[in-house]
CSV table of C-alpha atoms and ligand atoms in Angstrom, one decimal:
chain,number,residue,atom,x,y,z
A,1,MET,CA,-24.4,-23.4,17.9
A,2,LYS,CA,-22.5,-23.1,14.7
A,3,PRO,CA,-20.1,-20.1,14.9
A,4,LYS,CA,-20.8,-17.5,13.1
A,5,ARG,CA,-18.5,-16.3,9.8
A,6,TYR,CA,-17.3,-13.3,8.3
A,7,TYR,CA,-16.0,-12.4,4.7
A,8,ILE,CA,-14.0,-10.0,4.1
A,9,GLU,CA,-13.1,-8.2,1.1
A,10,THR,CA,-10.3,-5.3,0.9
A,11,TYR,CA,-9.8,-2.9,-2.2
A,12,GLY,CA,-6.4,-0.5,-2.2
A,13,CYS,CA,-3.5,0.3,-0.7
A,14,GLU,CA,-1.6,-1.7,1.7
A,15,MET,CA,-3.3,0.7,4.6
A,16,ASN,CA,-6.5,-0.7,3.9
A,17,LYS,CA,-5.1,-4.4,4.0
A,18,SER,CA,-3.4,-3.6,7.3
A,19,ASP,CA,-6.9,-2.2,8.8
A,20,SER,CA,-8.9,-5.7,7.9
A,21,VAL,CA,-6.5,-7.8,9.8
A,22,ASP,CA,-7.9,-5.9,12.6
A,23,ILE,CA,-11.3,-5.8,11.6
A,24,ALA,CA,-10.6,-9.8,11.3
A,25,LEU,CA,-9.5,-10.0,14.4
A,26,THR,CA,-12.7,-7.8,15.9
A,27,PHE,CA,-14.7,-10.5,14.9
A,28,GLN,CA,-12.6,-13.3,16.1
A,29,ALA,CA,-12.8,-11.8,19.2
A,30,ARG,CA,-16.8,-12.7,19.0
A,31,GLY,CA,-16.6,-15.6,18.4
A,32,TYR,CA,-16.2,-15.4,14.4
A,33,GLU,CA,-14.5,-18.1,11.9
A,34,GLU,CA,-13.3,-16.7,8.8
A,35,SER,CA,-15.2,-17.7,5.8
A,36,ALA,CA,-13.6,-18.9,2.3
A,37,SER,CA,-15.6,-16.5,0.6
A,38,GLY,CA,-18.7,-14.2,0.8
A,39,ASP,CA,-21.5,-16.2,-0.8
A,40,ASP,CA,-21.5,-18.1,2.5
A,41,ALA,CA,-20.6,-15.8,4.9
A,42,ASP,CA,-23.1,-14.7,7.6
A,43,VAL,CA,-21.7,-11.2,7.7
A,44,VAL,CA,-19.4,-9.6,4.7
A,45,VAL,CA,-17.5,-6.7,5.5
A,46,LEU,CA,-16.2,-4.5,2.1
A,47,ASN,CA,-13.1,-2.8,3.3
A,48,THR,CA,-13.0,0.0,0.3
A,49,CYS,CA,-11.1,2.7,-1.6
A,50,SER,CA,-11.6,5.5,-3.3
A,51,VAL,CA,-8.6,6.9,-4.5
A,52,ARG,CA,-9.9,6.3,-8.1
A,53,GLU,CA,-13.2,6.7,-9.3
A,54,HIS,CA,-12.5,3.2,-10.6
A,55,ALA,CA,-12.1,1.7,-7.7
A,56,ALA,CA,-15.1,3.1,-6.4
A,57,GLU,CA,-17.8,1.7,-9.5
A,58,ARG,CA,-15.7,-1.8,-8.4
A,59,ILE,CA,-17.4,-2.2,-5.2
A,60,ILE,CA,-20.9,-1.0,-6.5
A,61,GLY,CA,-20.5,-3.7,-8.7
A,62,ARG,CA,-19.4,-6.0,-6.1
A,63,LEU,CA,-22.9,-4.6,-3.8
A,64,GLY,CA,-24.7,-5.7,-7.1
A,65,TYR,CA,-23.4,-8.9,-6.5
A,66,TYR,CA,-24.4,-9.4,-2.7
A,67,ARG,CA,-27.3,-7.8,-3.2
A,68,SER,CA,-28.3,-11.1,-5.4
A,69,THR,CA,-26.3,-13.2,-3.0
A,70,ASN,CA,-28.3,-12.0,-0.3
A,71,ARG,CA,-31.9,-12.7,-2.5
A,72,LYS,CA,-30.9,-16.3,-2.9
A,73,ARG,CA,-30.3,-16.6,0.7
A,74,GLU,CA,-33.7,-14.8,1.5
A,75,GLY,CA,-32.0,-12.2,3.4
A,76,GLU,CA,-29.7,-13.9,5.5
A,77,LEU,CA,-26.7,-11.7,4.4
A,78,LEU,CA,-25.7,-8.8,6.1
A,79,VAL,CA,-23.3,-6.1,4.5
A,80,VAL,CA,-20.7,-3.6,5.7
A,81,LEU,CA,-19.7,-0.7,4.0
A,82,ALA,CA,-16.3,0.4,5.4
A,83,GLY,CA,-13.2,2.6,4.9
A,84,CYS,CA,-13.0,5.3,2.3
A,85,MET,CA,-15.6,5.4,-0.2
A,86,ALA,CA,-18.0,4.7,3.4
A,87,GLN,CA,-16.2,7.7,4.5
A,88,GLU,CA,-17.5,9.5,1.5
A,89,GLN,CA,-21.0,8.7,0.5
A,90,GLY,CA,-21.7,5.8,3.0
A,91,ARG,CA,-25.2,7.1,3.4
A,92,ARG,CA,-26.1,7.5,-0.3
A,93,VAL,CA,-24.8,4.2,-1.1
A,94,MET,CA,-27.1,2.4,1.6
A,95,GLU,CA,-29.9,4.0,0.2
A,96,LEU,CA,-29.1,2.6,-2.5
A,97,PHE,CA,-28.4,-1.1,-1.2
A,98,PRO,CA,-30.6,-1.3,2.1
A,99,GLU,CA,-28.7,-4.6,2.3
A,100,ILE,CA,-25.7,-2.9,4.1
A,101,LYS,CA,-27.2,-2.4,7.5
A,102,VAL,CA,-23.6,-1.2,8.8
A,103,VAL,CA,-21.8,1.5,7.5
A,104,THR,CA,-18.6,3.1,9.3
A,105,GLY,CA,-15.7,5.2,7.6
A,106,THR,CA,-12.3,5.3,8.4
A,107,TYR,CA,-12.0,6.0,12.2
A,108,HIS,CA,-14.2,3.4,13.4
A,109,GLY,CA,-13.4,-0.5,11.6
A,110,LEU,CA,-12.5,-1.5,14.8
A,111,ARG,CA,-16.2,-0.8,16.2
A,112,ILE,CA,-17.3,-3.2,13.0
A,113,ALA,CA,-17.8,-6.3,15.0
A,114,GLU,CA,-19.6,-4.5,17.9
A,115,ALA,CA,-21.8,-2.7,15.3
A,116,VAL,CA,-23.2,-5.8,13.9
A,117,GLN,CA,-24.2,-7.4,17.2
A,118,GLN,CA,-26.2,-3.5,18.0
A,119,TYR,CA,-28.0,-4.3,14.7
A,120,GLY,CA,-28.6,-8.0,15.5
A,121,GLU,CA,-30.3,-7.0,18.7
A,122,THR,CA,-32.1,-3.6,17.8
A,123,GLY,CA,-32.9,-4.3,13.7
A,124,ASN,CA,-31.6,-0.7,13.3
A,125,PRO,CA,-28.9,-0.2,11.0
A,126,VAL,CA,-26.0,1.5,12.6
A,127,VAL,CA,-23.6,4.4,11.0
A,128,LEU,CA,-20.5,5.4,12.4
A,129,LEU,CA,-19.2,8.6,10.2
A,130,ASP,CA,-17.8,10.9,13.1
A,131,ARG,CA,-14.2,11.8,12.8
A,132,GLU,CA,-14.3,12.9,16.7
A,133,HIS,CA,-11.9,10.6,18.2
A,134,TYR,CA,-9.7,8.0,16.7
A,135,ASP,CA,-8.6,4.7,18.5
A,136,PHE,CA,-5.2,3.0,17.7
A,137,SER,CA,-5.3,-1.0,17.5
A,138,SER,CA,-4.5,-2.9,20.3
A,139,PHE,CA,-3.9,-5.8,19.0
A,140,ARG,CA,-0.1,-7.0,18.4
A,141,GLY,CA,1.9,-10.0,18.1
A,142,GLN,CA,-2.0,-11.2,17.2
A,143,ARG,CA,-1.6,-9.1,13.7
A,144,ALA,CA,1.2,-11.8,12.4
A,145,GLN,CA,0.6,-12.7,8.8
A,146,GLY,CA,2.6,-15.6,9.0
A,147,HIS,CA,5.8,-14.6,9.1
A,148,SER,CA,5.2,-10.8,7.9
A,149,ALA,CA,3.2,-8.2,9.4
A,150,TRP,CA,2.2,-4.7,8.6
A,151,VAL,CA,2.3,-1.9,11.2
A,152,ASN,CA,0.6,1.4,11.1
A,153,ILE,CA,2.9,3.8,12.4
A,154,ILE,CA,1.1,6.9,11.5
A,155,VAL,CA,-2.6,7.6,10.1
A,156,GLY,CA,-4.2,10.2,7.8
A,157,CYS,CA,-2.5,12.8,6.0
A,158,SER,CA,-2.0,16.5,6.3
A,159,ASN,CA,-0.2,17.2,2.7
A,160,PHE,CA,-3.4,18.0,0.8
A,161,CYS,CA,-2.3,16.6,-2.7
A,162,SER,CA,-4.4,19.1,-5.2
A,163,TYR,CA,-5.7,15.7,-6.8
A,164,CYS,CA,-5.9,13.8,-3.3
A,165,ILE,CA,-9.0,12.9,-1.8
A,166,VAL,CA,-7.4,10.7,1.9
A,167,PRO,CA,-6.9,13.6,3.8
A,168,HIS,CA,-10.4,14.4,3.3
A,169,LEU,CA,-11.6,11.1,4.2
A,170,ARG,CA,-9.1,10.0,7.0
A,171,GLY,CA,-8.3,13.0,8.6
A,172,PRO,CA,-4.5,15.1,9.7
A,173,GLU,CA,-1.9,12.8,11.0
A,174,ARG,CA,-1.7,11.2,13.8
A,175,SER,CA,1.3,9.1,14.8
A,176,LYS,CA,1.0,6.1,17.0
A,177,PRO,CA,2.9,6.5,20.2
A,178,SER,CA,6.6,4.9,19.7
A,179,HIS,CA,6.2,2.8,23.3
A,180,GLU,CA,3.1,0.9,21.2
A,181,VAL,CA,4.9,0.9,17.7
A,182,ILE,CA,8.0,-1.0,19.7
A,183,GLU,CA,6.2,-3.6,21.8
A,184,GLU,CA,3.9,-4.5,18.7
A,185,VAL,CA,6.9,-5.1,16.6
A,186,ARG,CA,8.6,-7.2,19.8
A,187,GLN,CA,5.5,-9.2,19.9
A,188,LEU,CA,5.4,-9.7,16.7
A,189,ALA,CA,9.1,-10.9,16.9
A,190,GLU,CA,7.6,-13.5,19.7
A,191,ARG,CA,5.1,-14.9,17.1
A,192,GLY,CA,7.9,-15.3,14.9
A,193,VAL,CA,7.7,-12.8,12.0
A,194,VAL,CA,10.7,-11.7,10.7
A,195,GLN,CA,9.7,-9.3,8.2
A,196,VAL,CA,7.4,-6.0,9.2
A,197,THR,CA,6.3,-3.1,7.3
A,198,LEU,CA,6.1,-0.1,8.7
A,199,LEU,CA,3.0,2.1,6.8
A,200,GLY,CA,2.3,5.5,6.8
A,201,GLN,CA,0.9,7.8,3.9
A,202,ASN,CA,4.1,9.9,4.9
A,203,VAL,CA,6.1,7.9,7.0
A,204,ASN,CA,8.6,10.5,7.0
A,205,ALA,CA,6.2,12.8,9.2
A,206,TYR,CA,6.0,9.8,12.1
A,207,GLY,CA,6.5,11.8,15.4
A,208,LYS,CA,5.9,15.2,14.0
A,209,ASP,CA,2.4,15.8,15.2
A,210,SER,CA,2.8,14.3,18.8
A,211,GLY,CA,6.5,15.3,19.3
A,212,ASP,CA,7.6,11.6,19.8
A,213,MET,CA,10.8,10.2,18.4
A,214,GLY,CA,11.1,11.0,14.8
A,215,PHE,CA,10.8,8.0,12.0
A,216,VAL,CA,14.7,7.2,11.8
A,217,GLU,CA,14.7,7.3,15.7
A,218,LEU,CA,12.4,4.9,15.3
A,219,LEU,CA,13.4,2.6,12.9
A,220,THR,CA,16.6,2.2,14.8
A,221,GLN,CA,15.0,1.5,17.7
A,222,ILE,CA,13.2,-1.5,15.6
A,223,ASN,CA,16.4,-2.5,14.1
A,224,GLU,CA,17.3,-3.7,17.6
A,225,ILE,CA,14.7,-6.2,18.2
A,226,GLU,CA,15.5,-9.6,18.1
A,227,GLY,CA,14.0,-11.8,15.5
A,228,ILE,CA,13.4,-9.4,12.9
A,229,LYS,CA,15.2,-9.7,10.2
A,230,TRP,CA,13.9,-7.3,7.6
A,231,ILE,CA,12.5,-3.8,7.8
A,232,ARG,CA,10.1,-2.6,5.5
A,233,PHE,CA,8.5,0.7,4.8
A,234,LEU,CA,5.8,2.8,2.8
A,235,THR,CA,5.3,5.8,1.7
A,236,SER,CA,7.9,8.0,1.8
A,237,HIS,CA,7.3,11.8,0.6
A,238,PRO,CA,10.3,13.1,-1.2
A,239,ARG,CA,9.6,16.8,0.4
A,240,ASP,CA,10.6,14.7,4.0
A,241,PHE,CA,13.0,13.1,2.7
A,242,ASP,CA,16.7,14.3,3.0
A,243,GLU,CA,20.2,13.2,2.5
A,244,GLU,CA,20.7,12.8,5.8
A,245,ILE,CA,17.8,9.9,6.6
A,246,VAL,CA,19.3,8.1,3.9
A,247,ARG,CA,22.9,8.4,5.2
A,248,LEU,CA,20.9,6.9,8.5
A,249,LEU,CA,18.8,4.4,7.0
A,250,ALA,CA,21.7,3.7,5.0
A,251,GLY,CA,23.7,2.3,8.7
A,252,LEU,CA,20.5,-0.1,9.6
A,253,GLU,CA,21.3,-3.2,8.5
A,254,LYS,CA,17.7,-4.8,8.7
A,255,VAL,CA,16.4,-2.0,6.6
A,256,CYS,CA,15.5,-3.3,3.4
A,257,ARG,CA,17.1,-1.8,0.0
A,258,HIS,CA,14.0,-0.6,-1.2
A,259,ILE,CA,12.7,3.1,-1.6
A,260,HIS,CA,9.1,3.8,-2.8
A,261,LEU,CA,9.5,7.8,-3.5
A,262,PRO,CA,6.7,8.8,-5.4
A,263,LEU,CA,7.7,11.4,-8.4
A,264,GLN,CA,3.7,11.9,-9.5
A,265,SER,CA,4.7,13.8,-12.3
A,266,GLY,CA,8.1,15.3,-14.3
A,267,SER,CA,6.7,18.5,-14.8
A,268,ASP,CA,7.8,21.4,-12.1
A,269,ARG,CA,4.7,23.3,-13.4
A,270,ILE,CA,2.7,20.2,-13.1
A,271,LEU,CA,3.9,19.3,-9.4
A,272,LYS,CA,3.2,22.9,-8.2
A,273,LEU,CA,-0.4,22.6,-9.1
A,274,MET,CA,0.0,19.1,-7.6
A,275,ASN,CA,0.7,21.3,-4.5
A,276,ARG,CA,3.9,18.6,-3.8
A,277,GLN,CA,5.7,20.8,-2.4
A,278,TYR,CA,9.1,19.6,-3.7
A,279,ASP,CA,10.2,20.2,-7.6
A,280,THR,CA,12.3,18.0,-10.0
A,281,HIS,CA,16.1,18.9,-8.7
A,282,HIS,CA,15.2,18.3,-5.1
A,283,PHE,CA,13.5,14.6,-6.1
A,284,CYS,CA,16.6,13.6,-8.6
A,285,SER,CA,19.0,15.2,-5.9
A,286,MET,CA,17.2,12.3,-3.5
A,287,VAL,CA,17.5,10.0,-6.2
A,288,ASP,CA,21.5,10.7,-6.0
A,289,ALA,CA,21.5,10.5,-2.7
A,290,ILE,CA,20.0,6.8,-2.0
A,291,ARG,CA,22.6,5.7,-4.7
A,292,THR,CA,25.5,6.8,-3.0
A,293,HIS,CA,24.6,5.9,0.4
A,294,MET,CA,22.9,2.5,-0.7
A,295,PRO,CA,24.0,1.8,-4.3
A,296,ASP,CA,22.1,-1.6,-4.0
A,297,ALA,CA,18.4,0.1,-3.6
A,298,SER,CA,15.9,-0.4,-5.8
A,299,ILE,CA,14.0,2.7,-6.5
A,300,THR,CA,10.4,2.5,-7.2
A,301,THR,CA,7.5,5.4,-7.7
A,302,ASP,CA,3.8,6.6,-8.6
A,303,LEU,CA,3.1,8.5,-11.5
A,304,ILE,CA,0.2,10.4,-13.0
A,305,VAL,CA,-1.0,11.7,-16.2
A,306,GLY,CA,-3.4,13.9,-17.7
A,307,PHE,CA,-3.1,15.9,-15.0
A,308,PRO,CA,-5.5,19.2,-15.5
A,309,THR,CA,-3.4,21.5,-17.9
A,310,GLU,CA,-0.7,18.6,-18.4
A,311,LYS,CA,0.2,19.4,-21.8
A,312,GLU,CA,2.4,17.0,-24.0
A,313,GLU,CA,5.6,19.1,-23.1
A,314,ASP,CA,4.7,18.4,-19.5
A,315,PHE,CA,4.3,14.4,-20.7
A,316,ARG,CA,7.4,14.4,-22.7
A,317,MET,CA,9.2,15.7,-19.1
A,318,THR,CA,7.7,12.9,-17.2
A,319,LEU,CA,8.8,10.4,-19.6
A,320,ASP,CA,12.4,12.1,-19.9
A,321,LEU,CA,12.8,12.0,-16.0
A,322,VAL,CA,11.4,8.3,-15.7
A,323,ARG,CA,13.8,7.5,-18.3
A,324,ARG,CA,17.0,9.4,-16.5
A,325,VAL,CA,15.9,8.2,-13.2
A,326,TRP,CA,15.5,4.5,-14.7
A,327,PHE,CA,13.1,3.5,-12.0
A,328,ASP,CA,13.3,-0.1,-10.9
A,329,ASP,CA,9.3,0.1,-11.1
A,330,ALA,CA,6.7,2.7,-11.5
A,331,PHE,CA,2.8,2.6,-10.2
A,332,THR,CA,1.4,4.7,-13.0
A,333,TYR,CA,-2.2,6.1,-13.0
A,334,ARG,CA,-4.5,8.2,-15.1
A,335,TYR,CA,-5.6,11.6,-13.2
A,336,SER,CA,-8.8,10.9,-11.8
A,337,ALA,CA,-11.1,13.8,-10.8
A,338,ARG,CA,-12.1,13.5,-7.5
A,339,PRO,CA,-14.5,15.3,-4.8
A,340,PHE,CA,-13.4,17.6,-2.2
A,341,THR,CA,-10.6,18.4,-4.2
A,342,GLU,CA,-8.2,21.4,-5.2
A,343,ALA,CA,-8.0,20.4,-8.7
A,344,LEU,CA,-11.7,20.1,-9.3
A,345,ARG,CA,-11.2,24.0,-9.9
A,346,LEU,CA,-8.7,23.6,-12.5
A,347,GLU,CA,-10.6,24.2,-16.1
A,348,ASP,CA,-8.1,23.0,-18.0
A,349,THR,CA,-8.5,19.4,-18.1
A,350,VAL,CA,-7.5,16.9,-20.6
A,351,ASP,CA,-9.6,14.6,-22.7
A,352,ARG,CA,-9.7,10.4,-21.5
A,353,GLU,CA,-8.7,9.2,-24.8
A,354,THR,CA,-5.4,11.5,-24.6
A,355,ALA,CA,-4.6,10.7,-21.0
A,356,GLY,CA,-5.2,7.1,-21.7
A,357,HIS,CA,-2.2,6.8,-24.9
A,358,ARG,CA,-0.4,9.2,-22.3
A,359,LEU,CA,-1.0,6.1,-19.7
A,360,ASP,CA,0.1,3.9,-22.7
A,361,GLU,CA,3.3,5.0,-23.8
A,362,LEU,CA,4.2,5.7,-19.4
A,363,ILE,CA,3.9,2.1,-18.9
A,364,GLU,CA,5.2,0.8,-22.1
A,365,VAL,CA,8.8,3.2,-21.4
A,366,GLN,CA,8.6,2.0,-18.0
A,367,ARG,CA,7.7,-1.4,-18.9
A,368,GLY,CA,11.3,-1.9,-20.9
A,369,LEU,CA,13.3,-0.3,-18.6
A,370,SER,CA,12.1,-2.4,-15.5
A,371,LEU,CA,13.0,-5.3,-17.7
A,372,GLN,CA,16.2,-4.4,-18.3
A,373,LYS,CA,16.5,-3.7,-14.7
A,374,ASN,CA,15.6,-7.4,-14.1
A,375,ARG,CA,18.1,-8.4,-16.5
A,376,GLN,CA,21.1,-7.3,-14.6
A,377,GLU,CA,20.0,-9.8,-12.1
A,378,ILE,CA,20.7,-12.8,-14.2
A,379,GLY,CA,23.6,-14.5,-13.0
A,380,LYS,CA,24.0,-12.9,-9.5
A,381,THR,CA,23.3,-13.9,-6.4
A,382,VAL,CA,20.3,-12.7,-4.0
A,383,VAL,CA,19.1,-13.0,-0.5
A,384,ALA,CA,14.8,-13.3,-0.2
A,385,LEU,CA,12.6,-14.4,2.1
A,386,VAL,CA,10.3,-17.5,1.4
A,387,GLU,CA,6.7,-15.6,1.4
A,388,GLY,CA,4.7,-18.9,0.3
A,389,GLN,CA,3.9,-21.2,-2.3
A,390,SER,CA,3.4,-20.6,-5.9
A,391,LYS,CA,0.3,-20.6,-7.3
A,392,LYS,CA,1.0,-22.5,-10.2
A,393,ASN,CA,3.2,-25.8,-9.0
A,394,VAL,CA,3.3,-26.6,-5.6
A,395,ARG,CA,7.1,-27.4,-5.6
A,396,GLU,CA,7.4,-23.8,-6.6
A,397,MET,CA,7.8,-21.0,-4.1
A,398,LEU,CA,7.4,-17.4,-4.2
A,399,CYS,CA,10.1,-15.5,-2.7
A,400,ARG,CA,11.1,-11.2,-1.9
A,401,THR,CA,14.5,-10.1,-2.6
A,402,GLY,CA,15.7,-7.3,-0.1
A,403,GLN,CA,15.0,-4.9,-2.8
A,404,ASN,CA,11.0,-6.1,-3.3
A,405,ARG,CA,11.8,-8.2,-6.4
A,406,MET,CA,9.9,-11.4,-6.7
A,407,VAL,CA,11.7,-14.3,-7.5
A,408,VAL,CA,10.3,-17.7,-7.9
A,409,VAL,CA,12.4,-20.5,-6.8
A,410,CYS,CA,12.2,-24.8,-6.7
A,411,THR,CA,12.8,-25.1,-2.9
A,412,ASP,CA,11.9,-27.2,0.0
A,413,GLU,CA,12.8,-24.6,2.1
A,414,PRO,CA,9.3,-23.6,4.3
A,415,ALA,CA,7.9,-20.0,4.2
A,416,GLY,CA,9.6,-17.8,6.9
A,417,GLY,CA,13.3,-19.2,5.5
A,418,PHE,CA,15.8,-16.8,3.9
A,419,LEU,CA,17.7,-18.5,0.9
A,420,ASN,CA,20.5,-17.5,-1.4
A,421,ILE,CA,19.5,-17.7,-5.1
A,422,GLN,CA,21.2,-17.7,-8.4
A,423,ILE,CA,19.0,-15.9,-10.4
A,424,GLU,CA,18.7,-17.7,-13.7
A,425,GLU,CA,15.8,-15.9,-16.2
A,426,VAL,CA,13.6,-13.1,-15.9
A,427,SER,CA,10.2,-13.6,-17.2
A,428,GLY,CA,8.0,-10.1,-17.0
A,429,ASN,CA,8.4,-9.0,-13.1
A,430,THR,CA,9.3,-12.2,-12.2
A,431,LEU,CA,12.7,-13.6,-12.0
A,432,ARG,CA,13.4,-17.3,-11.5
A,433,GLY,CA,16.4,-19.0,-9.8
A,434,VAL,CA,18.4,-22.2,-8.6
A,435,GLU,CA,18.5,-21.9,-4.9
A,436,LEU,CA,22.4,-22.1,-3.2
A,437,GLY,CA,21.4,-22.5,0.1
A,438,LYS,CA,19.9,-20.9,3.1
A,439,ALA,CA,21.1,-17.4,3.8
A,440,GLY,CA,23.0,-17.6,6.6
A,441,HIS,CA,22.8,-14.4,7.7
A,442,SER,CA,19.8,-11.5,8.0
A,443,TYR,CA,21.4,-9.3,5.5
A,444,ILE,CA,19.4,-7.9,2.8
A,445,THR,CA,21.7,-8.8,-0.1
A,446,ASP,CA,25.0,-10.4,-1.1
A,447,ALA,CA,27.9,-7.9,-2.1
A,448,ALA,CA,27.0,-9.3,-5.6
A,449,CYS,CA,23.6,-8.3,-5.6
A,450,PHE,CA,22.9,-4.6,-7.0
A,451,ALA,CA,19.5,-2.8,-8.0
A,452,GLY,CA,15.9,-3.2,-8.9
A,453,SER,CA,12.0,-4.4,-7.3
A,454,GLY,CA,9.0,-5.4,-9.3
A,455,MET,CA,5.4,-4.1,-9.2
A,456,ALA,CA,2.9,-1.4,-11.0
A,457,SER,CA,-1.3,-0.2,-12.6
A,458,GLU,CA,-6.2,0.3,-16.4
A,459,GLU,CA,-7.1,3.7,-14.6
A,460,SER,CA,-3.4,2.4,-13.4
A,461,GLY,CA,-0.7,0.5,-14.9
A,462,ARG,CA,0.9,-2.1,-13.5
A,463,THR,CA,4.6,-2.3,-15.6
B,501,SAM,N1,0.5,8.7,0.2
B,501,SAM,C1,1.5,8.6,-0.5
B,501,SAM,C2,2.2,9.8,-1.5
B,501,SAM,O1,2.0,10.9,-1.2
B,501,SAM,O2,3.1,9.2,-2.2
B,501,SAM,C3,0.3,7.5,-1.7
B,501,SAM,C4,-0.9,7.6,-1.2
B,501,SAM,S1,-1.9,7.5,-2.5
B,501,SAM,C5,-3.1,6.4,-1.8
B,501,SAM,C6,-1.6,6.0,-3.9
B,501,SAM,C7,-1.1,7.1,-5.1
B,501,SAM,O3,-2.6,7.2,-5.7
B,501,SAM,C8,-0.4,7.9,-5.2
B,501,SAM,O4,0.7,8.4,-5.2
B,501,SAM,C9,-0.7,8.6,-6.1
B,501,SAM,O5,0.1,8.5,-7.5
B,501,SAM,C10,-2.3,8.3,-6.8
B,501,SAM,N2,-3.3,8.8,-6.9
B,501,SAM,C11,-3.9,9.3,-5.8
B,501,SAM,N3,-5.0,10.4,-5.8
B,501,SAM,C12,-5.1,10.3,-7.3
B,501,SAM,C13,-5.9,11.0,-8.5
B,501,SAM,N4,-7.1,11.6,-7.7
B,501,SAM,N5,-6.0,10.5,-9.7
B,501,SAM,C14,-4.9,9.4,-9.8
B,501,SAM,N6,-4.0,8.6,-9.1
B,501,SAM,C15,-4.3,9.2,-7.8
B,502,SF4,FE1,-2.8,11.9,-0.7
B,502,SF4,FE2,-0.9,13.5,-1.3
B,502,SF4,FE3,-1.5,12.8,1.4
B,502,SF4,FE4,0.0,11.1,-0.3
B,502,SF4,S1,0.8,12.6,0.5
B,502,SF4,S2,-1.8,11.0,0.9
B,502,SF4,S3,-1.2,11.7,-2.5
B,502,SF4,S4,-2.3,13.7,0.0
């Protein structure tokens, strides 16, 4: 009998992408094969996002698409709604789209394959939305994605920023036991993984809920694991970041010189209303600490415009701070009102058009700043990890620097290798360079290499 085939569409953050790795492994453990597209799969999983309304609208569009696919295939396709949007409104969406036979929220992704089987046996749709118990995945080395891997170290969020739906859908912070994280990274290294990205909504809170070791201690132990060359992490909360952390991180040679530190707004009044629990003074002192102790680090951020009550002067403060800090790059978003959140109570909302103009202006400013930073790279020699083939030219490989910049280079070096690259030109967010040879060590940069990254966002802008 031909094995059944699954296909996963993932929306939203790295956390969701990481969860999808586990979902795929649970299907493979039951003998399923991955399908190249949803059109000829037996099961399509939509691992959804709900952080902004726009994300949810896109998913409704995809469900419409799979409705017609399912009709063409005479009802053979089974659709699973998983992740944040499922947690938020899974039952309602299931009523609108009866081809959804399984709904799992943010606590039960690991049970999707089992739920699909249960549906196959009983013919009864399965809904798993309770939040009483959460199991971390026990997949370890198998989670490798080529030479890189995501490693969830803490799930949920206890911060309740007033605009954010995440704590309402993913529950409070829960740290994965350190011995499990370390064993996972060890097994990944045994399978040839050289770069790990530690994930959490607030990685600096690691261990606080469980009394386990703290974040820096965890990084120190991972830094010792043979075979691992580069360690990245996402996301740091400015409130829980201090100079001592930066100083200690600077002493760990495998920790990549890239800090993603979401500012959200340059107005202290707005930051307070957002319940971010830091002010711009603290944020700037963290930027100073990074530039003092890790002078070659790139700093990227997240920014929201059009938060309720935001006046032109608040927005100007954001622009001023963005220029002053000179972020290497920024993900920029138009505020989106989300269910359950405190910000919904604020009455003085910013109209869509004004928020749109502010977003455009912010994107324009940041784009200019990112370009200038990228141009400063021209002529420098950087160390970069070869990640894969460029889509445009098979002779070209896409590489990532320790500062999270993408570099295109012509090379025979396969994915997983480290190269010294001389940067020759910049086009948009991507640098182009020539290979100078293999990088003989795992260090983040050559002494010559300083600064910057590459990223960004319609409801959101990518610079
Ligand atoms: N935990 C991370 C932190 O606090 O920085 C970020 C997680 S969140 C999934 C990613 C980004 O989405 C946030 O930093 C914020 O800029 C943006 N975001 C979250 N809720 C939003 C909303 N309601 N409207 C617009 N942007 C939002
Ligand atoms: Fe959302 Fe704030 Fe938690 Fe980040 S820290 S996930 S923005 S509540």
